[in-house]
XYZ file of N, CA and C in Angstrom:
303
model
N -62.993 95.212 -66.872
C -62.040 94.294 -66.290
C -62.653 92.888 -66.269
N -62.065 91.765 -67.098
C -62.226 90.623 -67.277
C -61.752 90.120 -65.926
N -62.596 89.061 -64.997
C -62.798 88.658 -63.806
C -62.372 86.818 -64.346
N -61.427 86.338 -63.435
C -60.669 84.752 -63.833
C -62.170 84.368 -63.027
N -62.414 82.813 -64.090
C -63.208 82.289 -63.780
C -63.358 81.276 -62.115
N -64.765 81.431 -61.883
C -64.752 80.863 -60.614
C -64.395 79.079 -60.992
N -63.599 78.806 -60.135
C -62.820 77.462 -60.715
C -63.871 76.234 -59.794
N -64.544 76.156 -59.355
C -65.908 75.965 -58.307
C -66.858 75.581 -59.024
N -67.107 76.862 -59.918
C -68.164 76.519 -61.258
C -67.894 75.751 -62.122
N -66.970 75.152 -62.797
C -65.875 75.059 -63.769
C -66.227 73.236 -63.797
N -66.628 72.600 -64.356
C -66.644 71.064 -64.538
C -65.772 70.065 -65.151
N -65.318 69.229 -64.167
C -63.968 68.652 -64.881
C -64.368 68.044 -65.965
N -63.371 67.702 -66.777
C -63.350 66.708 -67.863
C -63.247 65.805 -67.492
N -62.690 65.350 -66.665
C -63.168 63.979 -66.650
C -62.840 64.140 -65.282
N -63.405 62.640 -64.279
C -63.499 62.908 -63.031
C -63.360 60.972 -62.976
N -62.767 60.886 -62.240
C -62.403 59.140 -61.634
C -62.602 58.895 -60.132
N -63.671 57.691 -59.947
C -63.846 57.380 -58.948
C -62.893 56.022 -58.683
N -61.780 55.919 -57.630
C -61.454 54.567 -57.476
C -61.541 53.985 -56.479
N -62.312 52.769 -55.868
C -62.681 51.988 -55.047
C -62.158 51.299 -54.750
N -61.572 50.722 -53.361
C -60.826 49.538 -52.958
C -61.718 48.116 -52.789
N -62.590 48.602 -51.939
C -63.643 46.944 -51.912
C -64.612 47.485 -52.293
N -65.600 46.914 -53.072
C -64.618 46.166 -54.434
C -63.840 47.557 -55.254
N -63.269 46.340 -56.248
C -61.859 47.301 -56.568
C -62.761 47.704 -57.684
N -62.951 48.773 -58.185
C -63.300 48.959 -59.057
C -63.097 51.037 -59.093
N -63.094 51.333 -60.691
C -62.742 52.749 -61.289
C -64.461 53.149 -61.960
N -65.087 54.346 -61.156
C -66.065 54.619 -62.018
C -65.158 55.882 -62.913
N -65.901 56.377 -64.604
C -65.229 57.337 -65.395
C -66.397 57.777 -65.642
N -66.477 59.336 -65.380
C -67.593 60.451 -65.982
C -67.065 61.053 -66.846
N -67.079 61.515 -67.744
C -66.178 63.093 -68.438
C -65.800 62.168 -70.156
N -64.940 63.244 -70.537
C -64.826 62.882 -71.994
C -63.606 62.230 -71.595
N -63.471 60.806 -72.610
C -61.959 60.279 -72.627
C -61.432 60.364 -73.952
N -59.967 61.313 -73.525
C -59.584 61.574 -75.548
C -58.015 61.492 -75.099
N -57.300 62.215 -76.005
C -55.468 61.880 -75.992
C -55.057 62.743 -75.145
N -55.761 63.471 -74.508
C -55.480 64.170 -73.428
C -55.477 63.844 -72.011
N -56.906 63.300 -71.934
C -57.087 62.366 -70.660
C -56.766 61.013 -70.800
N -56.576 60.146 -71.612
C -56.334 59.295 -71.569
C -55.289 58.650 -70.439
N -54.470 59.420 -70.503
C -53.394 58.607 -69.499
C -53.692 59.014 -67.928
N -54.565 59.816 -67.509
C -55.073 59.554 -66.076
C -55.799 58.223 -66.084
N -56.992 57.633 -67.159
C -57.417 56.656 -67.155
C -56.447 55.178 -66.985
N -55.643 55.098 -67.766
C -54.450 54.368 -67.122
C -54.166 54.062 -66.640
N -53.042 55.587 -65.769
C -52.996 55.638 -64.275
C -53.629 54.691 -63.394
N -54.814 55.557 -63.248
C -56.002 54.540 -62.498
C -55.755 53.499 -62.036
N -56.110 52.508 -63.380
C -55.975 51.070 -63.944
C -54.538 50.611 -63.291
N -53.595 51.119 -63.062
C -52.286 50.614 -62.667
C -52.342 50.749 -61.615
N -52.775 51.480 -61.136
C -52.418 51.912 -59.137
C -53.652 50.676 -58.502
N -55.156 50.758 -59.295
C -55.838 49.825 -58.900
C -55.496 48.191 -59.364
N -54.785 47.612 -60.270
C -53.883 46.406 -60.088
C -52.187 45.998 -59.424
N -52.260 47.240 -58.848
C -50.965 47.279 -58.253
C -50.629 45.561 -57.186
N -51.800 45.510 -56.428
C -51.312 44.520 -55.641
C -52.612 43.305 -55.722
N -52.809 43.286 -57.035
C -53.546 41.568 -57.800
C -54.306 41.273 -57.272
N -55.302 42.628 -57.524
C -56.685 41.988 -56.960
C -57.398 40.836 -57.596
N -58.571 40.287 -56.691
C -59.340 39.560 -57.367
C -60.449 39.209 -58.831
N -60.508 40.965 -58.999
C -61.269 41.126 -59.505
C -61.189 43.012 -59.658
N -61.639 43.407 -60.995
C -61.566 44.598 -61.509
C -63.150 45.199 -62.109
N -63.300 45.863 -61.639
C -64.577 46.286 -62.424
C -64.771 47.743 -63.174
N -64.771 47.833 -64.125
C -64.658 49.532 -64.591
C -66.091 49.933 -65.214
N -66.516 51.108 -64.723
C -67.939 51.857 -65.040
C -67.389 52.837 -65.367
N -68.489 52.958 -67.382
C -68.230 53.468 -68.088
C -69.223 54.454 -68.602
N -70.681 54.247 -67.563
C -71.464 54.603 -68.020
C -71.710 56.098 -68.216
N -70.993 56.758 -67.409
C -71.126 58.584 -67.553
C -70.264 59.116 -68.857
N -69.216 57.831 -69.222
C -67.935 58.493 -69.933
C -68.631 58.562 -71.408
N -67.648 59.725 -72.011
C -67.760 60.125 -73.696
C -66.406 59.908 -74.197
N -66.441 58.640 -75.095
C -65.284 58.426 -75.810
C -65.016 58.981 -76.783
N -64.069 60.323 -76.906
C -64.297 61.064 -77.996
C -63.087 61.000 -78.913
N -62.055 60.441 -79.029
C -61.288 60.176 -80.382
C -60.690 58.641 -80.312
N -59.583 58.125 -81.414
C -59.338 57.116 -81.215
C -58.113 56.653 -80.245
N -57.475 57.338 -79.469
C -56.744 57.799 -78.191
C -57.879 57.411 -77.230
N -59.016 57.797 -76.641
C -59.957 57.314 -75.745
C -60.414 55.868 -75.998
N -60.364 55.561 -77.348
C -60.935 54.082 -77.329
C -59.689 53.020 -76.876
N -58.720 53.348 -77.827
C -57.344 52.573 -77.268
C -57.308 52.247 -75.649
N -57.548 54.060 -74.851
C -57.127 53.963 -73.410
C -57.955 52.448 -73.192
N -59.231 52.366 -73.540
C -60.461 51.148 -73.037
C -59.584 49.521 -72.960
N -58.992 49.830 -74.967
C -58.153 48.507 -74.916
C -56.946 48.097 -74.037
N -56.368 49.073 -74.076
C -55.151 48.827 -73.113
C -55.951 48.540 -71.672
N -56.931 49.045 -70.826
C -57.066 48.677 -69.664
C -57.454 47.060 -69.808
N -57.991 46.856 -70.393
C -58.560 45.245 -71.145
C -56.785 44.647 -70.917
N -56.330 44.940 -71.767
C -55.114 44.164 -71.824
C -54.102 44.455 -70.808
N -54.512 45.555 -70.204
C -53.225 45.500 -68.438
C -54.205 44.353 -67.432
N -55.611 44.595 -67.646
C -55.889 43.516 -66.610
C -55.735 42.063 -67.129
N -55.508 41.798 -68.394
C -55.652 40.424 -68.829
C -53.650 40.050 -68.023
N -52.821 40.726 -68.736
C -51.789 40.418 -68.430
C -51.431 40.383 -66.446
N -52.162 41.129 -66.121
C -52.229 40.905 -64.599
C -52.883 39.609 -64.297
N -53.310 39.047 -65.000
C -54.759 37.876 -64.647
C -55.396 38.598 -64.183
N -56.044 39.798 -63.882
C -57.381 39.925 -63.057
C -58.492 39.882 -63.834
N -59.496 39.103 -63.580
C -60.424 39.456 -64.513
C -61.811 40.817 -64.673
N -61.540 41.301 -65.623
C -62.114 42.443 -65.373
C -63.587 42.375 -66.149
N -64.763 43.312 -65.634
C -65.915 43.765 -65.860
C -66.327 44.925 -66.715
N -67.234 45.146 -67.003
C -67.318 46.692 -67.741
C -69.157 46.635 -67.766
N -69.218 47.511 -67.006
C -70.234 48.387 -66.917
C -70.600 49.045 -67.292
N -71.952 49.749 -67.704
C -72.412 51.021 -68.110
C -72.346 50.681 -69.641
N -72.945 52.238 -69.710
C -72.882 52.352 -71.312
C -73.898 51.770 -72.121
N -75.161 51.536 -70.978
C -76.551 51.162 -71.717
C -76.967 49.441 -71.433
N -75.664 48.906 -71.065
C -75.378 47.673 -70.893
C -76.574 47.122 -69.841
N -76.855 45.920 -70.102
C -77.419 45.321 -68.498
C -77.036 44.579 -67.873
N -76.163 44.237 -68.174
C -74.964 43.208 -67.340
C -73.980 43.692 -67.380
N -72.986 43.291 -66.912
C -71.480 43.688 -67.161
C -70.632 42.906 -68.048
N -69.766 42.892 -68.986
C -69.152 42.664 -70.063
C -67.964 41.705 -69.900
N -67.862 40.775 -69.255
C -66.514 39.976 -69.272
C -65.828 39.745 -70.195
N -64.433 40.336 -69.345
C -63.148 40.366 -70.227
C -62.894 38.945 -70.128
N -62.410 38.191 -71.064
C -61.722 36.745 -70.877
C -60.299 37.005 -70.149
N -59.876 36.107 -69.179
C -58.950 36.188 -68.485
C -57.960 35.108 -68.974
């Protein structure tokens, strides 16, 4: 008798941290055409009411098709069209990456 897995053990694919002060989304897990649109999400609920400032950490994430890279551009371009100016973290980086606003 095959026993359903303990869902406890089980590691998400991707996992989103979102922060109010400061506003910012950390991303662990793989981002592909599957997850992509929780990443999004995110990004919309955290410019909902025009913050000052956006910061997204990227450093745990695995961008694994061209659906995950897009999700990156589009957050680039929801915060540009919001004006917020956004950051990008991680990913080996030592500074953070300014988006032009």
């Amino acid at each position: 008798m095959a026993y359903p897995p303990d869902i406890a053990a089980v590691q998400p694919v991707l996992e989103l941290t979102l922060e109010n002060e400061p506003r910012s989304l950390r991303c662990a897990g793989s981002l592909d055409a599957r997850t992509r649109v929780h990443v999004v999400e995110a990004v919309e609920e955290l410019l909902k009411d025009a913050p000052t400032r956006l910061t997204v950490d990227i450093d745990g994430l695995r961008v694994i098709d061209d659906d995950g890279a897009t999700a990156l551009t589009c957050i680039q371009d929801m915060a540009h069209a919001a004006g917020v100016p956004l950051s990008w973290t991680g990913s080996g980086v030592n500074h953070p990456l300014e988006a032009a606003v």
